[in-house]
Short mmCIF file of C-alpha atoms in Angstrom, two decimals:
data_model
loop_
_atom_site.label_atom_id
_atom_site.label_comp_id
_atom_site.label_asym_id
_atom_site.label_seq_id
_atom_site.Cartn_x
_atom_site.Cartn_y
_atom_site.Cartn_z
CA GLY A 1 0.00 0.00 0.00
CA ALA A 2 0.89 3.67 0.23
CA ALA A 3 2.73 3.29 3.54
CA GLU A 4 4.89 0.55 2.03
CA THR A 5 5.73 2.76 -0.97
CA ARG A 6 6.54 5.66 1.36
CA SER A 7 8.91 3.55 3.46
CA LEU A 8 10.68 2.33 0.27
CA GLN A 9 11.50 5.94 -0.62
CA TYR A 10 13.57 6.24 2.57
CA ARG A 11 15.18 2.81 2.47
CA ARG A 12 18.47 2.29 0.68
CA SER A 13 18.92 -0.24 -2.08
CA LEU A 14 21.46 -1.17 -4.72
CA TYR A 15 21.69 1.06 -7.77
CA VAL A 16 23.98 1.13 -10.79
CA VAL A 17 25.97 4.37 -10.39
CA ALA A 18 28.06 4.11 -13.60
CA ASP A 19 27.08 2.64 -16.97
CA ILE A 20 27.89 -1.07 -17.21
CA PRO A 21 28.15 -2.82 -20.60
CA ALA A 22 26.51 -6.21 -21.14
CA GLY A 23 28.84 -8.76 -19.53
CA GLY A 24 30.57 -6.06 -17.49
CA LEU A 25 31.60 -6.81 -13.91
CA PHE A 26 29.78 -5.35 -10.93
CA THR A 27 32.36 -3.50 -8.79
CA PRO A 28 32.32 -1.11 -5.81
CA ALA A 29 32.85 1.67 -8.38
CA ASN A 30 29.63 1.03 -10.32
CA LEU A 31 27.29 -0.18 -7.57
CA ARG A 32 26.10 1.79 -4.57
CA ALA A 33 23.41 1.56 -1.87
CA ILE A 34 21.33 4.72 -2.23
CA ARG A 35 17.71 5.81 -1.78
CA PRO A 36 14.99 5.04 -2.81
CA GLY A 37 14.59 1.35 -1.99
CA PHE A 38 13.43 0.04 -5.36
CA GLY A 39 16.52 -2.10 -6.00
CA LEU A 40 18.02 -5.11 -4.20
CA PRO A 41 18.68 -4.76 -0.44
CA PRO A 42 22.20 -3.47 0.39
CA GLY A 43 22.94 -6.73 2.24
CA GLU A 44 23.01 -8.52 -1.13
CA VAL A 45 25.97 -6.49 -2.41
CA ASP A 46 28.55 -9.21 -1.65
CA LYS A 47 26.56 -11.69 -3.77
CA VAL A 48 26.57 -9.25 -6.70
CA LEU A 49 30.15 -7.90 -6.71
CA GLY A 50 32.40 -9.75 -9.15
CA ARG A 51 29.46 -11.12 -11.16
CA ARG A 52 28.55 -9.97 -14.64
CA ALA A 53 25.65 -7.91 -15.96
CA THR A 54 23.20 -9.88 -18.13
CA ARG A 55 22.66 -6.78 -20.28
CA ALA A 56 23.86 -3.19 -20.61
CA LEU A 57 22.79 -1.17 -17.57
CA ALA A 58 22.51 2.60 -17.48
CA ARG A 59 23.61 4.69 -14.52
CA GLY A 60 20.66 5.20 -12.16
CA THR A 61 19.11 1.75 -12.71
CA PRO A 62 17.79 0.03 -9.55
CA LEU A 63 19.44 -3.38 -9.50
CA ASP A 64 17.44 -6.59 -9.59
CA TRP A 65 18.44 -10.24 -9.90
CA SER A 66 17.43 -10.45 -13.59
CA MET A 67 20.38 -8.13 -14.30
CA VAL A 68 22.96 -10.31 -12.54
CA GLU A 69 24.45 -13.41 -14.18
CA ALA A 70 23.82 -16.53 -12.10
#
């Protein structure tokens, strides 16, 4: 509901902070936990770092598992 959406705005989550090409590695330089909370929880960062992007990702994209190679 609305309260849930409001709390997401103030929660941090993982965002792409620099453009990543398809197959590019996720690194501390291109991934950051920022608000709002529409991406993956910050606690997942260690599972994402060092893995590859499944497609090209633009700066400002909230991260989700479909973007991370298994």
